[in-house]
mmCIF file of C-alpha atoms in Angstrom:
data_model
loop_
_atom_site.group_PDB
_atom_site.id
_atom_site.type_symbol
_atom_site.label_atom_id
_atom_site.label_comp_id
_atom_site.label_asym_id
_atom_site.label_seq_id
_atom_site.Cartn_x
_atom_site.Cartn_y
_atom_site.Cartn_z
ATOM 1 C CA UNK K 1 0.407 0.225 -0.629
ATOM 2 C CA UNK K 2 1.062 3.109 -0.990
ATOM 3 C CA UNK K 3 1.196 6.038 1.738
ATOM 4 C CA UNK K 4 3.554 9.606 2.722
ATOM 5 C CA UNK K 5 4.507 7.807 5.405
ATOM 6 C CA UNK K 6 3.795 11.135 7.376
ATOM 7 C CA UNK K 7 1.479 12.097 10.333
ATOM 8 C CA UNK K 8 -0.334 15.398 10.752
ATOM 9 C CA UNK K 9 2.281 17.111 8.714
ATOM 10 C CA UNK K 10 0.239 19.024 6.116
ATOM 11 C CA UNK K 11 -0.823 22.211 6.687
ATOM 12 C CA UNK K 12 -3.897 24.080 7.593
ATOM 13 C CA UNK K 13 -2.923 27.377 7.561
ATOM 14 C CA UNK K 14 -5.435 30.066 8.596
ATOM 15 C CA UNK K 15 -6.439 30.878 4.280
ATOM 16 C CA UNK K 16 -7.696 26.969 3.748
ATOM 17 C CA UNK K 17 -9.831 27.419 6.904
ATOM 18 C CA UNK K 18 -11.224 30.183 5.314
ATOM 19 C CA UNK K 19 -11.960 28.873 2.042
ATOM 20 C CA UNK K 20 -13.213 26.170 3.395
ATOM 21 C CA UNK K 21 -15.774 27.872 5.414
ATOM 22 C CA UNK K 22 -16.388 29.783 2.665
ATOM 23 C CA UNK K 23 -17.707 26.860 0.676
ATOM 24 C CA UNK K 24 -19.340 25.554 2.923
ATOM 25 C CA UNK K 25 -21.518 28.218 2.036
ATOM 26 C CA UNK K 26 -21.394 27.553 -1.072
ATOM 27 C CA UNK K 27 -18.986 30.138 -2.147
ATOM 28 C CA UNK K 28 -15.922 29.762 -4.125
ATOM 29 C CA UNK K 29 -12.302 31.590 -2.727
ATOM 30 C CA UNK K 30 -12.413 32.986 -6.242
ATOM 31 C CA UNK K 31 -15.243 35.285 -5.819
ATOM 32 C CA UNK K 32 -13.992 36.450 -2.439
ATOM 33 C CA UNK K 33 -13.549 40.214 -2.271
ATOM 34 C CA UNK K 34 -11.310 41.873 -0.041
ATOM 35 C CA UNK K 35 -13.482 43.157 2.477
ATOM 36 C CA UNK K 36 -15.295 39.537 3.135
ATOM 37 C CA UNK K 37 -12.299 38.328 3.604
ATOM 38 C CA UNK K 38 -11.726 41.210 6.400
ATOM 39 C CA UNK K 39 -15.181 39.753 7.795
ATOM 40 C CA UNK K 40 -14.226 35.835 8.349
ATOM 41 C CA UNK K 41 -10.796 36.951 9.908
ATOM 42 C CA UNK K 42 -13.203 38.899 12.526
ATOM 43 C CA UNK K 43 -15.399 36.004 12.800
ATOM 44 C CA UNK K 44 -13.165 33.908 12.710
ATOM 45 C CA UNK K 45 -11.504 35.903 15.797
ATOM 46 C CA UNK K 46 -14.548 35.776 17.992
ATOM 47 C CA UNK K 47 -15.201 32.223 16.909
ATOM 48 C CA UNK K 48 -11.701 31.442 18.664
ATOM 49 C CA UNK K 49 -12.134 34.137 21.365
ATOM 50 C CA UNK K 50 -16.581 32.591 22.707
ATOM 51 C CA UNK K 51 -14.436 29.031 22.356
ATOM 52 C CA UNK K 52 -13.273 29.975 26.397
ATOM 53 C CA UNK K 53 -16.235 30.619 27.416
ATOM 54 C CA UNK K 54 -17.323 26.913 26.444
ATOM 55 C CA UNK K 55 -15.788 25.198 28.752
ATOM 56 C CA UNK K 56 -11.901 23.592 28.589
ATOM 57 C CA UNK K 57 -9.456 22.692 25.845
ATOM 58 C CA UNK K 58 -6.407 21.436 27.128
ATOM 59 C CA UNK K 59 -4.195 22.985 24.308
ATOM 60 C CA UNK K 60 -4.830 26.283 26.927
ATOM 61 C CA UNK K 61 -3.382 25.305 30.411
ATOM 62 C CA UNK K 62 -0.051 27.326 31.206
ATOM 63 C CA UNK K 63 1.580 26.370 34.365
ATOM 64 C CA UNK K 64 2.444 29.961 35.402
ATOM 65 C CA UNK K 65 4.958 31.100 38.816
ATOM 66 C CA UNK K 66 3.809 33.913 40.206
ATOM 67 C CA UNK K 67 5.871 36.090 43.241
ATOM 68 C CA UNK K 68 4.316 36.959 45.901
ATOM 69 C CA UNK K 69 6.186 41.119 48.055
ATOM 70 C CA UNK K 70 5.473 41.718 51.677
ATOM 71 C CA UNK K 71 2.099 42.806 52.918
ATOM 72 C CA UNK K 72 0.857 42.433 49.697
ATOM 73 C CA UNK K 73 -2.597 40.970 48.711
ATOM 74 C CA UNK K 74 -3.230 41.696 45.083
ATOM 75 C CA UNK K 75 -1.083 40.057 43.044
ATOM 76 C CA UNK K 76 -1.512 40.350 39.033
ATOM 77 C CA UNK K 77 -1.752 37.553 37.164
ATOM 78 C CA UNK K 78 -0.087 38.340 33.678
ATOM 79 C CA UNK K 79 0.498 35.689 30.900
ATOM 80 C CA UNK K 80 4.065 36.346 30.448
ATOM 81 C CA UNK K 81 5.054 39.514 29.544
ATOM 82 C CA UNK K 82 1.460 40.331 28.076
ATOM 83 C CA UNK K 83 -1.153 41.729 30.416
ATOM 84 C CA UNK K 84 -3.644 40.314 28.905
ATOM 85 C CA UNK K 85 -4.666 36.378 27.884
ATOM 86 C CA UNK K 86 -5.581 34.546 31.199
ATOM 87 C CA UNK K 87 -9.870 33.628 31.243
ATOM 88 C CA UNK K 88 -9.578 32.132 34.786
ATOM 89 C CA UNK K 89 -7.035 30.474 37.281
ATOM 90 C CA UNK K 90 -7.455 26.123 37.850
ATOM 91 C CA UNK K 91 -5.442 23.623 40.225
ATOM 92 C CA UNK K 92 -3.619 26.543 42.420
ATOM 93 C CA UNK K 93 -1.083 26.445 45.064
ATOM 94 C CA UNK K 94 1.672 27.678 47.383
ATOM 95 C CA UNK K 95 4.673 26.971 47.318
ATOM 96 C CA UNK K 96 7.947 27.010 49.049
ATOM 97 C CA UNK K 97 11.212 25.924 48.354
ATOM 98 C CA UNK K 98 14.684 24.943 49.849
ATOM 99 C CA UNK K 99 16.954 27.544 48.884
ATOM 100 C CA UNK K 100 20.491 26.261 48.380
ATOM 101 C CA UNK K 101 23.660 27.108 49.752
ATOM 102 C CA UNK K 102 26.944 27.450 47.977
ATOM 103 C CA UNK K 103 29.728 29.782 47.156
ATOM 104 C CA UNK K 104 29.054 32.619 44.856
ATOM 105 C CA UNK K 105 30.821 34.041 42.112
ATOM 106 C CA UNK K 106 29.581 37.226 40.603
ATOM 107 C CA UNK K 107 30.332 39.262 37.497
ATOM 108 C CA UNK K 108 29.052 42.263 35.973
ATOM 109 C CA UNK K 109 26.701 39.137 33.239
ATOM 110 C CA UNK K 110 26.569 36.372 35.399
ATOM 111 C CA UNK K 111 26.199 34.896 38.985
ATOM 112 C CA UNK K 112 28.564 31.203 39.241
ATOM 113 C CA UNK K 113 27.568 28.881 42.659
ATOM 114 C CA UNK K 114 30.158 26.396 42.877
ATOM 115 C CA UNK K 115 28.011 23.973 45.586
ATOM 116 C CA UNK K 116 31.329 21.713 46.575
ATOM 117 C CA UNK K 117 29.313 18.421 46.128
ATOM 118 C CA UNK K 118 26.338 17.659 43.710
ATOM 119 C CA UNK K 119 22.384 19.491 44.165
ATOM 120 C CA UNK K 120 19.792 19.302 42.028
ATOM 121 C CA UNK K 121 18.387 22.288 41.325
ATOM 122 C CA UNK K 122 14.612 22.633 40.592
ATOM 123 C CA UNK K 123 14.153 26.886 40.791
ATOM 124 C CA UNK K 124 16.195 30.468 39.958
ATOM 125 C CA UNK K 125 14.784 33.214 40.975
ATOM 126 C CA UNK K 126 15.963 36.723 40.193
ATOM 127 C CA UNK K 127 15.169 39.929 42.177
ATOM 128 C CA UNK K 128 16.472 42.820 39.999
ATOM 129 C CA UNK K 129 18.152 45.969 40.480
ATOM 130 C CA UNK K 130 16.779 47.382 37.077
ATOM 131 C CA UNK K 131 15.226 46.675 33.819
ATOM 132 C CA UNK K 132 15.090 42.672 33.490
ATOM 133 C CA UNK K 133 17.107 41.164 30.552
ATOM 134 C CA UNK K 134 16.641 37.117 29.044
ATOM 135 C CA UNK K 135 19.359 35.085 30.324
ATOM 136 C CA UNK K 136 20.959 31.475 30.074
ATOM 137 C CA UNK K 137 20.619 28.599 32.730
ATOM 138 C CA UNK K 138 24.253 26.462 33.363
ATOM 139 C CA UNK K 139 26.031 23.527 34.746
ATOM 140 C CA UNK K 140 29.542 22.357 34.966
ATOM 141 C CA UNK K 141 31.391 20.094 36.564
ATOM 142 C CA UNK K 142 34.425 22.065 36.924
ATOM 143 C CA UNK K 143 33.011 25.402 36.680
ATOM 144 C CA UNK K 144 34.647 25.985 33.353
ATOM 145 C CA UNK K 145 33.122 24.067 30.340
ATOM 146 C CA UNK K 146 29.681 25.024 30.496
ATOM 147 C CA UNK K 147 26.367 23.296 29.265
ATOM 148 C CA UNK K 148 22.697 24.625 29.176
ATOM 149 C CA UNK K 149 19.952 23.627 30.781
ATOM 150 C CA UNK K 150 17.510 26.048 30.183
ATOM 151 C CA UNK K 151 16.655 29.684 27.819
ATOM 152 C CA UNK K 152 14.376 32.176 30.344
ATOM 153 C CA UNK K 153 13.202 35.040 27.614
ATOM 154 C CA UNK K 154 12.102 37.278 30.279
ATOM 155 C CA UNK K 155 9.064 38.947 30.908
ATOM 156 C CA UNK K 156 9.678 42.741 31.383
ATOM 157 C CA UNK K 157 9.966 43.309 34.846
ATOM 158 C CA UNK K 158 11.701 46.410 37.181
ATOM 159 C CA UNK K 159 14.187 46.582 39.937
ATOM 160 C CA UNK K 160 12.512 45.315 42.661
ATOM 161 C CA UNK K 161 10.789 43.082 41.451
ATOM 162 C CA UNK K 162 11.068 38.664 40.863
ATOM 163 C CA UNK K 163 11.512 36.564 38.193
ATOM 164 C CA UNK K 164 11.106 33.025 39.630
ATOM 165 C CA UNK K 165 11.286 29.586 36.743
ATOM 166 C CA UNK K 166 11.498 25.464 37.066
ATOM 167 C CA UNK K 167 13.449 23.313 35.483
ATOM 168 C CA UNK K 168 12.064 20.096 34.515
ATOM 169 C CA UNK K 169 14.822 16.945 35.269
ATOM 170 C CA UNK K 170 17.600 18.919 35.708
ATOM 171 C CA UNK K 171 20.752 16.562 37.170
ATOM 172 C CA UNK K 172 22.748 17.417 40.134
ATOM 173 C CA UNK K 173 25.414 18.906 39.428
ATOM 174 C CA UNK K 174 28.350 20.487 41.749
ATOM 175 C CA UNK K 175 28.269 24.370 39.584
ATOM 176 C CA UNK K 176 25.467 26.656 37.517
ATOM 177 C CA UNK K 177 25.076 29.473 36.448
ATOM 178 C CA UNK K 178 22.362 32.450 35.514
ATOM 179 C CA UNK K 179 23.987 34.532 32.658
ATOM 180 C CA UNK K 180 22.521 36.956 30.303
ATOM 181 C CA UNK K 181 22.426 36.221 26.959
ATOM 182 C CA UNK K 182 23.755 40.020 25.961
ATOM 183 C CA UNK K 183 24.805 42.275 28.229
ATOM 184 C CA UNK K 184 24.234 43.160 31.900
ATOM 185 C CA UNK K 185 22.862 40.639 34.485
ATOM 186 C CA UNK K 186 21.227 44.033 36.302
ATOM 187 C CA UNK K 187 19.992 41.662 39.869
ATOM 188 C CA UNK K 188 19.891 42.406 43.298
ATOM 189 C CA UNK K 189 19.987 38.685 44.722
ATOM 190 C CA UNK K 190 19.451 35.488 42.688
ATOM 191 C CA UNK K 191 18.709 32.997 44.915
ATOM 192 C CA UNK K 192 18.369 28.935 43.682
ATOM 193 C CA UNK K 193 16.959 26.055 45.923
ATOM 194 C CA UNK K 194 14.607 22.156 45.435
ATOM 195 C CA UNK K 195 12.676 20.299 46.707
ATOM 196 C CA UNK K 196 9.204 22.077 46.769
ATOM 197 C CA UNK K 197 6.090 21.802 48.967
ATOM 198 C CA UNK K 198 3.089 23.299 47.788
ATOM 199 C CA UNK K 199 -0.164 23.779 49.264
ATOM 200 C CA UNK K 200 -2.997 23.913 47.474
ATOM 201 C CA UNK K 201 -5.461 27.252 47.963
ATOM 202 C CA UNK K 202 -8.764 27.486 48.440
ATOM 203 C CA UNK K 203 -10.569 29.959 46.638
ATOM 204 C CA UNK K 204 -13.272 33.012 47.936
ATOM 205 C CA UNK K 205 -15.752 34.163 46.268
ATOM 206 C CA UNK K 206 -16.873 37.755 46.179
ATOM 207 C CA UNK K 207 -19.286 37.537 49.466
ATOM 208 C CA UNK K 208 -16.351 35.681 51.118
ATOM 209 C CA UNK K 209 -13.442 38.120 51.077
ATOM 210 C CA UNK K 210 -15.542 40.956 51.014
ATOM 211 C CA UNK K 211 -16.268 39.878 54.289
ATOM 212 C CA UNK K 212 -12.615 38.670 56.134
ATOM 213 C CA UNK K 213 -12.867 41.384 58.833
ATOM 214 C CA UNK K 214 -9.012 42.274 58.631
ATOM 215 C CA UNK K 215 -7.794 41.562 54.846
ATOM 216 C CA UNK K 216 -4.640 42.729 55.911
ATOM 217 C CA UNK K 217 -4.062 40.276 58.383
ATOM 218 C CA UNK K 218 0.290 38.668 57.544
ATOM 219 C CA UNK K 219 1.303 35.022 57.757
ATOM 220 C CA UNK K 220 0.973 32.639 54.927
ATOM 221 C CA UNK K 221 -1.338 33.251 52.421
ATOM 222 C CA UNK K 222 -3.552 29.925 52.057
ATOM 223 C CA UNK K 223 -7.236 31.635 50.459
ATOM 224 C CA UNK K 224 -7.565 34.102 47.535
ATOM 225 C CA UNK K 225 -10.217 36.081 45.829
ATOM 226 C CA UNK K 226 -9.513 36.267 42.013
ATOM 227 C CA UNK K 227 -10.776 39.531 40.246
ATOM 228 C CA UNK K 228 -11.899 39.124 36.645
ATOM 229 C CA UNK K 229 -11.088 42.387 36.292
ATOM 230 C CA UNK K 230 -11.459 43.712 31.313
ATOM 231 C CA UNK K 231 -7.593 42.795 30.950
ATOM 232 C CA UNK K 232 -5.505 41.557 33.788
ATOM 233 C CA UNK K 233 -7.413 39.689 36.155
ATOM 234 C CA UNK K 234 -5.631 40.023 39.681
ATOM 235 C CA UNK K 235 -5.389 37.662 42.604
ATOM 236 C CA UNK K 236 -6.607 39.255 46.430
ATOM 237 C CA UNK K 237 -4.696 36.366 48.717
ATOM 238 C CA UNK K 238 -4.986 36.233 52.382
ATOM 239 C CA UNK K 239 -3.339 36.131 54.431
ATOM 240 C CA UNK K 240 -0.427 38.650 52.829
ATOM 241 C CA UNK K 241 2.840 37.370 52.905
ATOM 242 C CA UNK K 242 4.716 38.114 56.179
ATOM 243 C CA UNK K 243 8.450 38.617 55.787
ATOM 244 C CA UNK K 244 8.635 35.266 56.655
ATOM 245 C CA UNK K 245 6.181 33.595 53.606
ATOM 246 C CA UNK K 246 7.582 36.372 51.322
ATOM 247 C CA UNK K 247 10.014 34.037 49.503
ATOM 248 C CA UNK K 248 6.888 31.584 48.950
ATOM 249 C CA UNK K 249 5.512 31.916 44.851
ATOM 250 C CA UNK K 250 2.146 31.299 44.229
ATOM 251 C CA UNK K 251 2.299 27.959 41.152
ATOM 252 C CA UNK K 252 -1.170 28.232 39.259
ATOM 253 C CA UNK K 253 -2.591 26.588 36.279
ATOM 254 C CA UNK K 254 -4.210 29.119 33.944
ATOM 255 C CA UNK K 255 -7.313 29.026 31.023
ATOM 256 C CA UNK K 256 -5.942 31.146 28.503
ATOM 257 C CA UNK K 257 -7.589 32.206 25.783
ATOM 258 C CA UNK K 258 -7.087 30.749 21.745
ATOM 259 C CA UNK K 259 -3.763 32.745 20.219
ATOM 260 C CA UNK K 260 -4.871 35.489 18.254
ATOM 261 C CA UNK K 261 -5.389 35.292 14.534
ATOM 262 C CA UNK K 262 -2.433 36.074 12.472
ATOM 263 C CA UNK K 263 -2.207 36.359 8.329
ATOM 264 C CA UNK K 264 -3.628 34.291 6.508
ATOM 265 C CA UNK K 265 -0.282 32.550 5.719
ATOM 266 C CA UNK K 266 -0.113 31.040 9.638
ATOM 267 C CA UNK K 267 -1.976 28.443 11.158
ATOM 268 C CA UNK K 268 -4.063 28.973 13.683
ATOM 269 C CA UNK K 269 -3.800 27.853 17.017
ATOM 270 C CA UNK K 270 -6.148 24.408 17.230
ATOM 271 C CA UNK K 271 -5.109 20.911 16.997
ATOM 272 C CA UNK K 272 -5.879 19.217 13.996
ATOM 273 C CA UNK K 273 -8.986 17.279 15.724
ATOM 274 C CA UNK K 274 -10.681 20.655 15.566
ATOM 275 C CA UNK K 275 -9.956 21.648 12.380
ATOM 276 C CA UNK K 276 -13.445 20.362 10.918
ATOM 277 C CA UNK K 277 -15.362 21.319 13.492
ATOM 278 C CA UNK K 278 -13.757 25.245 13.267
ATOM 279 C CA UNK K 279 -14.779 25.317 9.874
ATOM 280 C CA UNK K 280 -17.982 24.382 10.258
ATOM 281 C CA UNK K 281 -18.251 27.356 13.207
ATOM 282 C CA UNK K 282 -17.175 29.760 10.998
ATOM 283 C CA UNK K 283 -19.370 28.987 8.668
ATOM 284 C CA UNK K 284 -22.691 29.040 10.471
ATOM 285 C CA UNK K 285 -21.258 32.747 11.068
ATOM 286 C CA UNK K 286 -20.349 33.505 7.704
ATOM 287 C CA UNK K 287 -23.854 33.006 6.271
ATOM 288 C CA UNK K 288 -25.028 34.331 8.741
ATOM 289 C CA UNK K 289 -23.523 37.486 7.801
ATOM 290 C CA UNK K 290 -22.938 37.493 4.330
ATOM 291 C CA UNK K 291 -26.463 38.247 2.033
ATOM 292 C CA UNK K 292 -25.063 35.801 -1.052
ATOM 293 C CA UNK K 293 -25.491 33.276 1.279
ATOM 294 C CA UNK K 294 -28.827 31.356 -0.144
ATOM 295 C CA UNK K 295 -30.979 32.041 3.217
ATOM 296 C CA UNK K 296 -32.040 28.008 3.426
ATOM 297 C CA UNK K 297 -28.292 27.268 4.546
ATOM 298 C CA UNK K 298 -28.026 28.953 7.302
ATOM 299 C CA UNK K 299 -30.039 25.901 9.088
ATOM 300 C CA UNK K 300 -28.210 23.562 7.417
ATOM 301 C CA UNK K 301 -25.417 24.853 8.515
ATOM 302 C CA UNK K 302 -25.988 25.431 12.209
ATOM 303 C CA UNK K 303 -26.360 21.823 12.632
ATOM 304 C CA UNK K 304 -23.701 20.355 10.823
ATOM 305 C CA UNK K 305 -21.782 22.976 12.578
ATOM 306 C CA UNK K 306 -23.142 21.876 16.491
ATOM 307 C CA UNK K 307 -22.893 18.836 15.433
ATOM 308 C CA UNK K 308 -18.479 18.962 14.687
ATOM 309 C CA UNK K 309 -18.167 21.422 17.651
ATOM 310 C CA UNK K 310 -20.018 18.449 20.221
ATOM 311 C CA UNK K 311 -17.952 16.277 18.716
ATOM 312 C CA UNK K 312 -14.523 18.054 19.408
ATOM 313 C CA UNK K 313 -15.539 18.594 22.780
ATOM 314 C CA UNK K 314 -16.783 15.354 23.368
ATOM 315 C CA UNK K 315 -13.117 14.317 22.655
ATOM 316 C CA UNK K 316 -11.050 17.299 25.219
ATOM 317 C CA UNK K 317 -10.445 15.030 27.593
ATOM 318 C CA UNK K 318 -6.988 13.204 29.146
ATOM 319 C CA UNK K 319 -9.072 10.113 29.720
ATOM 320 C CA UNK K 320 -7.875 9.712 32.971
ATOM 321 C CA UNK K 321 -9.383 8.607 36.303
ATOM 322 C CA UNK K 322 -11.898 10.026 37.684
ATOM 323 C CA UNK K 323 -12.833 9.742 41.530
ATOM 324 C CA UNK K 324 -15.353 10.638 42.628
ATOM 325 C CA UNK K 325 -15.299 11.226 46.643
ATOM 326 C CA UNK K 326 -18.940 11.368 48.154
ATOM 327 C CA UNK K 327 -19.984 14.050 51.194
ATOM 328 C CA UNK K 328 -22.493 12.757 53.010
ATOM 329 C CA UNK K 329 -21.622 14.172 56.555
ATOM 330 C CA UNK K 330 -24.866 15.418 56.949
ATOM 331 C CA UNK K 331 -26.649 12.035 57.158
ATOM 332 C CA UNK K 332 -24.378 10.174 59.789
ATOM 333 C CA UNK K 333 -22.903 12.716 62.430
#
């Protein structure tokens, strides 16, 4: 049997998605003008944005590490270096780590740690004294030849702000280095650590948070209320971090929006299993907007779009076991 021998290598860019949607509306791509193309791109953006209201898209879950500051309750939840993009929070934990002691050598562009014996580094934090810069995390067995384990394209931070980075799968090493790609490493302090310990944080609603008698009570943050503002969501944590807990972190998995529609030659950020649903959903929207589409096609496309969307959403799962723990204490006391 003659087969291609490749899997999922077909490029289905934005132009192909739009062209197929027009064909579903019985409009051939060569008859599509610039205005209709712009309408299609706008509808595609609205469609991808609206999926955030229909449950969870597994590919739109990102891990975010948020820094804490003494006596500060408000914790913004950015997406990388963007203030927009986060729709909601999922699993959220308060984490502490064990900081490692070492002999430090500070240069203008780097900080090098000599642990004397091999240590595994799982977390690196930088307190900036000026504008942040991209840097690499490197390991060495002799302090001379270095191996890069992670490149960090750090979001824009200013003096007095922390950056936190996790390293997955790093092997124990005697020497560890934080080094900028170019320019100076404007740092006040660099910490390295391991042995993370996480505690689940309880989520409050607005009413519960507003009724807290002392919102500035200091201690270990164990609860939060998420204020879903217009642009960047903000967590209000309680208790607020005291000096003993300010070097902890909030580790949260955020539900973000699907990436914006780019140029026609780029691809939309959906997995292969979703393409048919997106094409039919877009066709259904175009059938309502474009006067040249036969009105009898609207209901037909609506039905096919809902069927395709339902099939895609039913498969949006990780196939892990589900455990139900009923709480019947009210009947057994």
